[in-house]
């Protein structure tokens, strides 16, 4: 078990290294002096010279990369041109905001999708199944930013149920915070339900074909017991992967939903920094988001045995 | 196969929606009722009527004309993305799958690392370098999808390489490259078609998301995502601005998804009961 964990973590290192090289190379692919890009439009020869030595721009690229990655590993991702704040602080603040939308959204989606997917599988090739799958593909086809916009128009403006734009941390003021969260969370959750329900149905159908299910039924167990005690656990393993992928990519990329509701999340921070040419933040955000994505996937991989003891971690 | 494919109602609905999208795109290039780009400030935010079927936007431009024009932008960008990513991905996948060895392993290491980026985030990174333009979007999205194509093609070629007819071609003295292109690659076409259909849908959605963020095809060219982004300032006065482009994206995606599912079921009967 421990060797598997160690091996799996070691395997993530070359991936992250290549990701880091790509992000580092980015600044050198943009025409112009990287130090000037870092400073933005500021005309300040002194600062420019200082940054040149700091970044080691007169040294070979390999050395520059080593210096950059060394600082990044110590949590120093540089300072934002626009806000003059350490990039890591900004990323952590924005990440907390994104997580407060994405985690509830994925949790709600999973809690809706798994029972519905199992139901569709149980009623395979009936009207219930066809109806649920049609609904799933419809939600899958609606862009999250449009659904968000429709929610905003209907629940926000027409019915005046929820505040339309902005964000209040639910950790500070719970009631108000939640009222700001409802629409973004629901618009993300509905669409992700469409994704997860298809996987849940597919893996349930796989499981229902197995002999131990036939055996459980032959013993005279009722269908709900077969579903809950026997099928559920094995259904969860593949569905869990999809949930993890969704969680990982949304934690870094709920950017369109954040834009619709003007939420200061990490995706929005990345896009705003691209517009502002705030390259230290762009690089930091790309690195941070990818590390989160790789990390979440790693955790998902490592958690398989909880669902399926047949996965021998060796 | 063709006849059976269209026996599925989902395939028929999907194909119909795709054809409607393509017709709209063709009109977007050749003929629109009004000019989709030139402003007409006397006609700002006019509600839908017989003259302007879907109303006008904040610059007095006809929404229906902009929708047609946006269709051609979306279809062109998505189609080019699929073309570039399938061609390069298939080449990388076929070469590494067929020849193997340490060069392949190094290439695949990079391919896997690219897969570690969440796709929209990677596209944003590429656009941060190249800037927002049609070419920038195509380059960004292609680079995002190449790894997935390479993986699928490589897996297929790896198993095809061991087939008797490939062996036979080799024994007949055909060059390796010829054998790969003539015998191995064509037999990986079915999964490539299924993947290409899915990619078209992903590209369509990603293009509209990028345009929505203001990092896609730059104005004044119309794009569905850009129209949605502009509509946000007028949600209470002119809700029609948000309805039409959103429906256009959703129906196009629904068409691609329905058709893609049917196609996959047809090529891979085992998946039929699972999808």
Coordinates of C-alpha atoms in Angstrom, one line a residue:
Chain A
X1 CA 0.0 0.0 0.0
X2 CA 2.7 2.5 1.1
X3 CA 4.8 1.7 -1.9
X4 CA 1.9 2.3 -4.2
X5 CA 1.2 5.6 -2.6
X6 CA 4.9 6.6 -2.9
X7 CA 5.0 5.4 -6.5
X8 CA 1.9 7.2 -7.5
X9 CA 3.2 10.4 -5.9
X10 CA 6.6 10.1 -7.7
X11 CA 4.8 9.6 -11.0
X12 CA 3.1 12.9 -10.6
X13 CA 6.5 14.7 -10.4
X14 CA 7.6 14.5 -14.0
X15 CA 4.2 15.7 -15.0
X16 CA 4.3 18.7 -12.8
X17 CA 7.9 19.4 -13.9
X18 CA 6.8 19.5 -17.5
X19 CA 3.9 21.7 -16.6
X20 CA 6.3 24.0 -14.8
X21 CA 8.6 24.2 -17.9
X22 CA 5.6 25.0 -20.1
X23 CA 4.5 27.8 -17.7
X24 CA 8.1 29.1 -17.5
X25 CA 8.5 29.0 -21.2
X26 CA 5.4 31.0 -21.7
X27 CA 6.9 34.3 -20.5
X28 CA 9.9 33.8 -22.9
X29 CA 7.6 33.1 -25.8
X30 CA 5.9 36.5 -25.5
X31 CA 7.9 38.9 -27.6
X32 CA 9.8 41.5 -25.5
X33 CA 12.0 41.6 -22.4
X34 CA 10.5 39.3 -19.7
X35 CA 11.6 41.7 -16.9
X36 CA 9.7 44.6 -18.7
X37 CA 6.7 42.3 -19.1
X38 CA 6.9 41.6 -15.3
X39 CA 6.9 45.4 -14.6
X40 CA 4.1 46.2 -16.9
X41 CA 4.0 49.7 -18.4
X42 CA 6.2 51.0 -15.6
X43 CA 9.1 53.1 -16.9
X44 CA 11.7 52.5 -14.2
X45 CA 15.2 51.6 -15.3
X46 CA 16.3 51.0 -11.7
X47 CA 13.5 48.5 -11.0
X48 CA 14.2 46.9 -14.4
X49 CA 17.9 46.4 -13.6
X50 CA 17.0 45.0 -10.2
X51 CA 14.5 42.6 -11.7
X52 CA 17.1 41.5 -14.3
X53 CA 19.5 40.3 -11.6
X54 CA 16.6 38.9 -9.5
X55 CA 15.3 36.8 -12.3
X56 CA 18.9 36.1 -13.5
X57 CA 18.0 37.1 -17.0
X58 CA 21.7 37.4 -17.9
X59 CA 22.3 33.8 -17.0
X60 CA 21.5 30.7 -19.0
X61 CA 17.8 29.6 -19.3
X62 CA 18.4 26.5 -17.3
X63 CA 19.7 28.5 -14.4
X64 CA 16.8 30.9 -14.7
X65 CA 14.4 28.0 -14.6
X66 CA 16.1 26.5 -11.6
X67 CA 16.0 29.8 -9.7
X68 CA 12.3 30.3 -10.6
X69 CA 11.2 26.8 -9.6
X70 CA 13.3 27.0 -6.4
X71 CA 11.4 30.1 -5.4
X72 CA 8.1 28.6 -6.4
X73 CA 8.7 25.6 -4.2
X74 CA 9.3 27.9 -1.3
X75 CA 5.9 29.5 -2.0
X76 CA 7.4 32.6 -3.6
X77 CA 5.5 33.1 -6.8
X78 CA 6.5 36.7 -7.2
X79 CA 4.5 39.9 -6.7
X80 CA 1.5 41.1 -8.7
X81 CA 2.1 44.0 -11.0
X82 CA -1.4 45.4 -10.6
X83 CA -2.0 44.8 -6.9
X84 CA 1.6 44.8 -5.6
X85 CA 0.7 41.8 -3.4
X86 CA 2.4 38.4 -3.2
X87 CA 0.9 36.2 -5.9
X88 CA 0.5 33.2 -3.5
X89 CA -1.7 35.2 -1.1
X90 CA -3.9 36.3 -3.9
X91 CA -4.2 32.8 -5.3
X92 CA -5.1 31.3 -1.9
X93 CA -7.8 34.0 -1.3
X94 CA -9.3 33.4 -4.7
X95 CA -9.1 29.6 -4.3
X96 CA -11.1 29.7 -1.0
X97 CA -13.9 31.6 -2.9
X98 CA -13.9 29.1 -5.8
X99 CA -13.9 26.1 -3.4
X100 CA -16.9 27.5 -1.6
X101 CA -18.9 27.3 -4.8
X102 CA -17.4 24.2 -6.4
X103 CA -17.4 21.8 -3.5
X104 CA -21.1 22.2 -2.7
X105 CA -22.0 22.2 -6.4
X106 CA -20.1 18.9 -7.0
X107 CA -21.5 17.4 -3.8
X108 CA -25.1 18.2 -4.8
X109 CA -24.5 16.9 -8.3
X110 CA -23.1 13.6 -6.9
X111 CA -26.0 13.2 -4.5
X112 CA -28.5 13.8 -7.3
X113 CA -26.7 11.9 -10.0
X114 CA -25.9 8.6 -8.3
X115 CA -29.4 7.7 -7.2
X116 CA -30.8 8.9 -10.5
X117 CA -28.2 7.0 -12.5
X118 CA -28.9 3.8 -10.5
X119 CA -32.6 4.3 -11.0
X120 CA -32.1 4.7 -14.8
X121 CA -30.0 1.5 -14.9
X122 CA -32.6 -0.4 -12.8
X123 CA -35.3 0.7 -15.3
X124 CA -33.0 0.2 -18.3
X125 CA -34.8 0.6 -21.7
X126 CA -38.0 1.9 -20.1
X127 CA -39.5 5.3 -20.4
X128 CA -38.0 6.3 -17.0
X129 CA -34.5 5.5 -18.3
X130 CA -35.1 7.2 -21.7
X131 CA -36.5 10.3 -20.0
X132 CA -33.7 10.6 -17.5
X133 CA -31.0 10.1 -20.2
X134 CA -32.7 12.7 -22.4
X135 CA -32.7 15.1 -19.5
X136 CA -29.0 14.4 -18.8
X137 CA -27.9 15.1 -22.4
X138 CA -30.0 18.3 -22.5
X139 CA -28.3 19.6 -19.3
X140 CA -24.9 18.4 -20.7
X141 CA -25.5 20.6 -23.7
X142 CA -26.4 23.8 -21.9
X143 CA -23.3 26.0 -21.3
X144 CA -23.0 26.7 -17.6
X145 CA -22.7 30.5 -18.3
X146 CA -26.0 30.5 -20.1
X147 CA -27.8 28.5 -17.4
X148 CA -26.3 31.0 -14.9
X149 CA -27.5 33.9 -16.9
X150 CA -31.0 32.4 -17.1
X151 CA -31.0 31.9 -13.3
X152 CA -29.9 35.4 -12.8
X153 CA -32.6 36.8 -15.0
X154 CA -35.4 34.6 -13.6
X155 CA -34.6 34.0 -9.9
X156 CA -32.5 37.1 -9.4
X157 CA -34.2 39.9 -11.4
X158 CA -37.8 38.7 -12.0
X159 CA -38.5 37.0 -8.7
X160 CA -35.9 38.9 -6.8
X161 CA -35.1 35.9 -4.6
X162 CA -31.3 36.1 -4.6
X163 CA -28.7 38.9 -4.9
X164 CA -27.6 39.1 -8.5
X165 CA -23.9 39.9 -8.5
X166 CA -21.1 39.7 -6.0
X167 CA -19.9 37.4 -3.3
X168 CA -20.0 37.4 0.5
X169 CA -18.0 34.7 2.3
X170 CA -20.3 32.2 3.9
X171 CA -17.7 31.8 6.7
X172 CA -18.1 35.4 7.7
X173 CA -21.8 35.9 7.4
X174 CA -23.5 32.6 6.8
X175 CA -27.0 33.6 5.9
X176 CA -26.0 36.3 3.5
X177 CA -23.1 34.3 2.1
X178 CA -25.4 31.4 1.3
X179 CA -27.9 33.6 -0.5
X180 CA -25.0 34.7 -2.8
X181 CA -24.0 31.1 -3.4
X182 CA -27.4 29.6 -4.3
X183 CA -27.5 30.6 -8.0
X184 CA -23.9 29.9 -9.0
X185 CA -23.9 26.6 -7.1
X186 CA -27.2 25.4 -8.6
X187 CA -26.2 26.3 -12.2
X188 CA -22.9 24.4 -11.8
X189 CA -24.6 21.5 -10.0
X190 CA -27.3 20.9 -12.6
X191 CA -24.9 20.7 -15.5
X192 CA -22.5 18.4 -13.6
X193 CA -25.4 16.2 -12.7
X194 CA -25.8 15.6 -16.4
X195 CA -22.2 14.4 -16.7
X196 CA -22.2 12.2 -13.6
X197 CA -25.6 10.6 -14.0
X198 CA -24.5 9.0 -17.3
X199 CA -21.4 7.5 -15.7
X200 CA -23.5 6.3 -12.7
X201 CA -26.0 4.6 -15.0
X202 CA -23.3 3.0 -17.1
X203 CA -21.4 1.5 -14.2
X204 CA -24.6 0.3 -12.5
X205 CA -25.5 -1.6 -15.7
X206 CA -22.1 -3.2 -15.6
X207 CA -22.5 -4.2 -12.0
X208 CA -26.1 -5.6 -12.5
X209 CA -24.7 -8.1 -15.0
X210 CA -22.5 -9.7 -12.4
X211 CA -23.3 -13.0 -10.9
X212 CA -23.3 -11.8 -7.3
X213 CA -26.2 -9.6 -8.0
X214 CA -28.2 -12.5 -9.5
X215 CA -27.2 -14.5 -6.5
X216 CA -28.4 -11.8 -4.1
X217 CA -31.7 -11.6 -5.9
X218 CA -32.0 -15.3 -5.9
X219 CA -31.6 -15.3 -2.2
X220 CA -34.9 -13.4 -2.2
X221 CA -33.4 -10.0 -1.1
X222 CA -35.6 -7.1 -2.0
X223 CA -34.5 -4.8 -4.8
X224 CA -33.7 -1.8 -2.5
X225 CA -31.4 -4.0 -0.4
X226 CA -29.7 -5.4 -3.5
X227 CA -29.2 -1.8 -4.7
X228 CA -28.0 -0.3 -1.5
X229 CA -26.0 -3.1 0.1
X230 CA -24.7 -4.9 -3.0
X231 CA -24.6 -2.7 -6.1
X232 CA -23.9 0.8 -4.7
X233 CA -20.4 0.3 -3.6
X234 CA -19.2 -1.2 -6.9
X235 CA -21.1 1.4 -8.8
X236 CA -19.3 4.2 -7.0
X237 CA -15.7 3.3 -8.1
X238 CA -15.9 4.5 -11.8
X239 CA -18.4 7.3 -10.9
X240 CA -16.0 8.5 -8.3
X241 CA -13.4 9.0 -11.0
X242 CA -15.7 11.2 -13.0
X243 CA -16.7 13.1 -9.8
X244 CA -13.0 13.7 -9.1
X245 CA -12.2 14.9 -12.6
X246 CA -15.1 17.3 -12.4
X247 CA -14.0 18.6 -9.0
X248 CA -10.4 19.0 -10.1
X249 CA -11.2 20.8 -13.3
X250 CA -13.9 23.1 -11.7
X251 CA -11.6 24.0 -8.8
X252 CA -9.4 25.6 -11.4
X253 CA -11.9 26.4 -14.1
X254 CA -15.3 27.6 -12.8
X255 CA -14.2 30.7 -14.6
X256 CA -17.3 31.2 -16.7
X257 CA -19.6 30.8 -13.8
X258 CA -17.5 33.2 -11.7
X259 CA -17.7 35.7 -14.6
X260 CA -21.5 35.5 -14.8
X261 CA -22.0 36.2 -11.1
X262 CA -19.0 38.5 -10.7
X263 CA -17.4 36.2 -8.1
X264 CA -13.7 36.8 -7.3
X265 CA -12.6 33.2 -7.7
X266 CA -9.4 31.8 -9.1
X267 CA -10.6 31.4 -12.6
X268 CA -11.7 35.1 -12.7
X269 CA -8.3 36.1 -11.2
X270 CA -6.5 34.3 -14.1
X271 CA -8.7 35.9 -16.8
X272 CA -8.4 39.4 -15.2
X273 CA -4.6 39.0 -15.0
X274 CA -4.4 37.9 -18.7
X275 CA -6.3 41.1 -19.6
X276 CA -4.1 43.2 -17.3
X277 CA -0.9 41.5 -18.6
X278 CA -0.1 40.8 -14.9
X279 CA 2.2 37.9 -15.9
X280 CA 3.5 36.9 -12.4
X281 CA -0.2 36.2 -11.5
X282 CA -0.9 34.4 -14.8
X283 CA 2.1 32.1 -14.3
X284 CA 1.3 31.6 -10.7
X285 CA -2.4 30.8 -11.4
X286 CA -1.5 28.4 -14.1
X287 CA 0.9 26.5 -11.9
X288 CA -1.4 26.5 -8.9
X289 CA -4.5 25.4 -10.8
X290 CA -2.6 22.6 -12.5
X291 CA -1.1 21.4 -9.2
X292 CA -4.6 21.3 -7.7
X293 CA -5.9 19.3 -10.6
X294 CA -3.1 16.8 -10.5
X295 CA -3.4 16.7 -6.7
X296 CA -7.2 16.0 -6.7
X297 CA -6.7 13.2 -9.3
X298 CA -4.0 11.7 -7.2
X299 CA -6.2 11.6 -4.2
X300 CA -9.0 10.1 -6.2
X301 CA -6.7 7.3 -7.4
X302 CA -5.5 6.7 -3.9
X303 CA -9.0 6.4 -2.6
X304 CA -10.2 3.6 -4.9
X305 CA -9.7 0.8 -2.3
X306 CA -12.3 2.5 -0.1
X307 CA -14.9 1.6 -2.7
X308 CA -13.4 -1.5 -4.2
X309 CA -11.2 -3.7 -2.1
X310 CA -10.4 -5.7 -5.3
X311 CA -8.1 -2.9 -6.3
X312 CA -4.9 -4.1 -4.8
X313 CA -2.6 -1.3 -4.3
X314 CA 0.7 -2.8 -5.1
Chain B
X1 CA -24.3 1.0 -41.2
X2 CA -25.6 4.3 -42.4
X3 CA -29.2 3.0 -42.5
X4 CA -29.0 1.5 -39.1
X5 CA -27.5 4.7 -37.6
X6 CA -30.5 6.8 -38.8
X7 CA -32.9 4.2 -37.4
X8 CA -32.1 5.7 -34.0
X9 CA -34.4 8.7 -33.2
X10 CA -31.6 10.4 -31.3
X11 CA -29.3 10.2 -34.4
X12 CA -32.0 11.8 -36.5
X13 CA -32.7 14.6 -34.1
X14 CA -28.9 15.2 -33.7
X15 CA -28.3 15.2 -37.4
X16 CA -31.2 17.6 -38.0
X17 CA -29.8 20.0 -35.4
X18 CA -26.4 19.8 -36.9
X19 CA -27.7 20.4 -40.4
X20 CA -29.6 23.5 -39.2
X21 CA -26.4 24.8 -37.6
X22 CA -24.5 24.2 -40.8
X23 CA -27.2 26.0 -42.9
X24 CA -27.1 28.9 -40.5
X25 CA -23.3 29.0 -40.8
X26 CA -23.5 29.0 -44.6
X27 CA -26.0 31.9 -44.5
X28 CA -23.7 33.6 -42.1
X29 CA -21.0 33.7 -44.7
X30 CA -23.1 34.4 -47.8
X31 CA -26.2 36.3 -46.8
X32 CA -27.6 37.9 -43.7
X33 CA -30.8 40.0 -43.7
X34 CA -28.9 43.0 -42.2
X35 CA -25.3 43.8 -41.8
X36 CA -24.1 42.0 -38.7
X37 CA -21.4 44.5 -37.9
X38 CA -22.4 48.1 -38.9
X39 CA -24.0 50.1 -36.1
X40 CA -27.5 51.7 -36.4
X41 CA -27.9 53.7 -33.3
X42 CA -31.5 54.7 -34.2
X43 CA -32.5 51.1 -33.7
X44 CA -31.0 50.4 -30.3
X45 CA -32.5 47.5 -28.3
X46 CA -35.6 47.1 -30.4
X47 CA -37.7 44.1 -29.3
X48 CA -38.3 41.2 -31.7
X49 CA -40.7 42.1 -34.5
X50 CA -41.5 41.2 -38.1
X51 CA -38.6 43.5 -39.2
X52 CA -36.1 42.2 -36.7
X53 CA -37.0 38.6 -35.9
X54 CA -34.8 38.4 -32.8
X55 CA -34.7 42.1 -32.0
X56 CA -31.6 44.4 -32.1
X57 CA -28.7 44.8 -29.7
X58 CA -27.2 47.9 -27.9
X59 CA -25.6 49.0 -31.2
X60 CA -28.8 48.6 -33.2
X61 CA -27.5 45.5 -35.0
X62 CA -30.0 42.8 -36.0
X63 CA -29.6 39.9 -33.6
X64 CA -30.7 37.3 -36.1
X65 CA -28.0 38.4 -38.6
X66 CA -25.4 38.4 -35.8
X67 CA -26.6 34.9 -34.8
X68 CA -26.1 33.6 -38.4
X69 CA -22.7 35.3 -38.6
X70 CA -21.8 33.9 -35.2
X71 CA -22.7 30.4 -36.4
X72 CA -20.2 30.6 -39.2
X73 CA -17.5 31.8 -36.8
X74 CA -18.3 29.0 -34.3
X75 CA -18.4 26.3 -37.0
X76 CA -15.3 27.5 -38.7
X77 CA -13.2 27.7 -35.5
X78 CA -14.5 24.4 -34.2
X79 CA -14.0 22.6 -37.5
X80 CA -10.5 23.9 -37.9
X81 CA -9.7 22.9 -34.3
X82 CA -10.9 19.4 -35.0
X83 CA -8.9 19.2 -38.3
X84 CA -5.7 20.4 -36.7
X85 CA -5.9 18.4 -33.5
X86 CA -7.0 15.2 -35.2
X87 CA -4.3 15.4 -37.9
X88 CA -1.5 16.1 -35.5
X89 CA -2.8 13.9 -32.7
X90 CA -3.3 11.0 -35.1
X91 CA 0.2 11.4 -36.5
X92 CA 1.8 11.5 -33.1
X93 CA -0.3 8.6 -31.9
X94 CA 0.3 6.5 -34.9
X95 CA 4.1 7.1 -35.0
X96 CA 4.6 6.5 -31.3
X97 CA 2.2 3.5 -31.2
X98 CA 3.7 1.9 -34.3
X99 CA 7.4 2.4 -33.8
X100 CA 7.6 2.5 -30.0
X101 CA 11.0 2.7 -28.3
X102 CA 12.5 5.5 -26.1
X103 CA 11.6 8.4 -28.5
X104 CA 8.0 7.4 -28.2
X105 CA 8.2 7.2 -24.5
X106 CA 9.6 10.8 -24.3
X107 CA 6.9 12.1 -26.6
X108 CA 4.2 10.4 -24.5
X109 CA 5.6 11.9 -21.4
X110 CA 4.9 15.3 -22.8
X111 CA 1.5 14.2 -24.1
X112 CA 0.6 13.0 -20.6
X113 CA 1.9 16.2 -19.0
X114 CA -0.4 18.3 -21.4
X115 CA -3.3 16.2 -20.2
X116 CA -2.6 17.4 -16.7
X117 CA -3.8 20.8 -17.5
X118 CA -7.6 21.4 -17.2
X119 CA -8.5 22.1 -20.8
X120 CA -10.0 25.5 -20.6
X121 CA -7.1 26.7 -18.4
X122 CA -4.5 25.5 -20.9
X123 CA -6.4 27.3 -23.7
X124 CA -6.3 30.5 -21.5
X125 CA -2.6 30.1 -21.0
X126 CA -2.0 29.7 -24.8
X127 CA -4.2 32.8 -25.5
X128 CA -2.2 34.7 -22.9
X129 CA 0.8 34.2 -25.1
X130 CA -0.7 34.5 -28.6
X131 CA -3.5 37.0 -27.9
X132 CA -7.2 36.7 -28.6
X133 CA -7.9 36.0 -32.3
X134 CA -9.5 33.3 -34.4
X135 CA -6.1 31.8 -35.0
X136 CA -5.2 32.1 -31.4
X137 CA -8.3 30.2 -30.4
X138 CA -7.8 27.5 -32.9
X139 CA -4.1 27.1 -31.8
X140 CA -5.1 27.1 -28.1
X141 CA -7.9 24.6 -28.5
X142 CA -5.9 22.3 -30.9
X143 CA -3.0 22.1 -28.5
X144 CA -5.5 21.2 -25.7
X145 CA -7.1 18.4 -27.7
X146 CA -4.0 16.9 -29.4
X147 CA -3.0 14.8 -26.3
X148 CA -6.5 13.1 -26.2
X149 CA -6.3 12.2 -29.9
X150 CA -2.8 11.0 -29.6
X151 CA -3.7 8.7 -26.7
X152 CA -6.7 7.1 -28.4
X153 CA -4.9 6.6 -31.8
X154 CA -1.8 5.2 -30.1
X155 CA -3.8 2.7 -28.1
X156 CA -5.5 1.5 -31.2
X157 CA -2.3 1.3 -33.3
X158 CA -0.5 -0.5 -30.5
X159 CA -3.0 -3.4 -30.8
X160 CA -3.3 -3.2 -34.6
X161 CA 0.5 -3.5 -35.0
X162 CA 0.2 -7.1 -33.8
X163 CA -2.5 -8.1 -36.4
X164 CA -1.7 -10.6 -39.1
X165 CA -2.4 -8.4 -42.0
X166 CA 0.1 -5.8 -40.7
X167 CA 2.6 -8.5 -40.2
X168 CA 1.9 -9.8 -43.8
X169 CA 2.5 -6.3 -45.3
X170 CA 5.8 -6.2 -43.5
X171 CA 6.8 -9.7 -44.7
X172 CA 6.0 -8.7 -48.2
X173 CA 8.8 -6.2 -47.9
X174 CA 6.7 -3.0 -47.6
X175 CA 8.4 -0.1 -45.8
X176 CA 7.4 0.3 -42.2
X177 CA 6.0 3.8 -42.8
X178 CA 4.0 2.5 -45.7
X179 CA 2.6 -0.4 -43.7
X180 CA 1.7 2.0 -40.9
X181 CA -0.1 4.5 -43.1
X182 CA -1.7 2.0 -45.4
X183 CA -2.7 -0.8 -43.1
X184 CA -2.6 0.2 -39.4
X185 CA -3.9 3.8 -39.4
X186 CA -7.0 3.2 -41.6
X187 CA -8.2 0.6 -39.2
X188 CA -8.2 3.1 -36.4
X189 CA -10.5 5.4 -38.3
X190 CA -13.8 4.4 -36.5
X191 CA -12.6 5.5 -33.0
X192 CA -11.1 8.6 -34.5
X193 CA -14.4 9.6 -36.1
X194 CA -16.2 9.1 -32.7
X195 CA -13.6 11.2 -31.0
X196 CA -13.7 13.9 -33.7
X197 CA -17.4 14.3 -33.2
X198 CA -17.0 14.7 -29.5
X199 CA -14.1 17.1 -30.1
X200 CA -16.3 19.2 -32.3
X201 CA -18.7 19.6 -29.4
X202 CA -16.0 20.4 -26.9
X203 CA -14.5 23.0 -29.3
X204 CA -17.9 24.6 -29.9
X205 CA -18.4 25.0 -26.2
X206 CA -14.9 26.1 -25.4
X207 CA -15.0 28.7 -28.3
X208 CA -18.2 30.2 -26.9
X209 CA -16.8 30.1 -23.3
X210 CA -13.6 31.9 -24.5
X211 CA -15.6 34.5 -26.4
X212 CA -17.9 34.9 -23.4
X213 CA -14.8 35.7 -21.3
X214 CA -13.7 38.2 -24.0
X215 CA -10.7 36.1 -25.0
X216 CA -12.1 34.5 -28.1
X217 CA -12.8 35.8 -31.5
X218 CA -12.4 39.6 -31.0
X219 CA -15.3 42.1 -31.8
X220 CA -16.8 43.4 -33.9
X221 CA -17.1 39.9 -35.5
X222 CA -20.1 38.3 -33.8
X223 CA -19.7 35.1 -31.8
X224 CA -22.4 33.4 -29.7
X225 CA -20.4 33.6 -26.5
X226 CA -19.5 37.3 -27.1
X227 CA -23.2 38.1 -27.7
X228 CA -24.1 36.4 -24.4
X229 CA -21.4 38.4 -22.6
X230 CA -22.7 41.7 -24.1
X231 CA -26.3 40.8 -23.2
X232 CA -25.4 40.8 -19.4
X233 CA -25.6 44.6 -19.3
X234 CA -29.2 44.6 -20.6
X235 CA -30.8 41.6 -18.9
X236 CA -33.7 43.6 -17.6
X237 CA -34.3 45.9 -20.6
X238 CA -33.6 43.5 -23.4
X239 CA -33.8 39.8 -22.2
X240 CA -34.0 38.6 -25.9
X241 CA -30.4 39.3 -26.2
X242 CA -29.5 36.6 -23.7
X243 CA -32.1 34.0 -25.0
X244 CA -31.2 33.7 -28.7
X245 CA -27.4 33.0 -28.6
X246 CA -27.7 30.7 -25.5
X247 CA -30.3 28.6 -27.4
X248 CA -28.1 28.6 -30.4
X249 CA -25.2 27.2 -28.5
X250 CA -27.3 24.7 -26.5
X251 CA -29.2 23.3 -29.6
X252 CA -26.0 23.0 -31.6
X253 CA -24.3 21.2 -28.7
X254 CA -27.3 19.0 -28.2
X255 CA -27.2 18.0 -31.9
X256 CA -23.5 17.1 -31.7
X257 CA -23.9 15.2 -28.4
X258 CA -27.0 13.2 -29.6
X259 CA -25.3 12.4 -32.9
X260 CA -22.0 11.6 -31.3
X261 CA -23.7 9.2 -28.8
X262 CA -25.5 7.4 -31.6
X263 CA -22.3 7.2 -33.6
X264 CA -20.4 5.7 -30.7
X265 CA -23.1 3.1 -30.0
X266 CA -23.0 2.1 -33.7
X267 CA -19.3 1.7 -33.9
X268 CA -19.0 0.0 -30.5
X269 CA -22.0 -2.1 -29.8
X270 CA -20.7 -3.0 -26.3
X271 CA -21.1 0.6 -25.3
X272 CA -24.6 0.7 -26.5
X273 CA -26.1 -0.3 -23.2
X274 CA -23.7 1.7 -21.2
X275 CA -23.8 5.3 -22.6

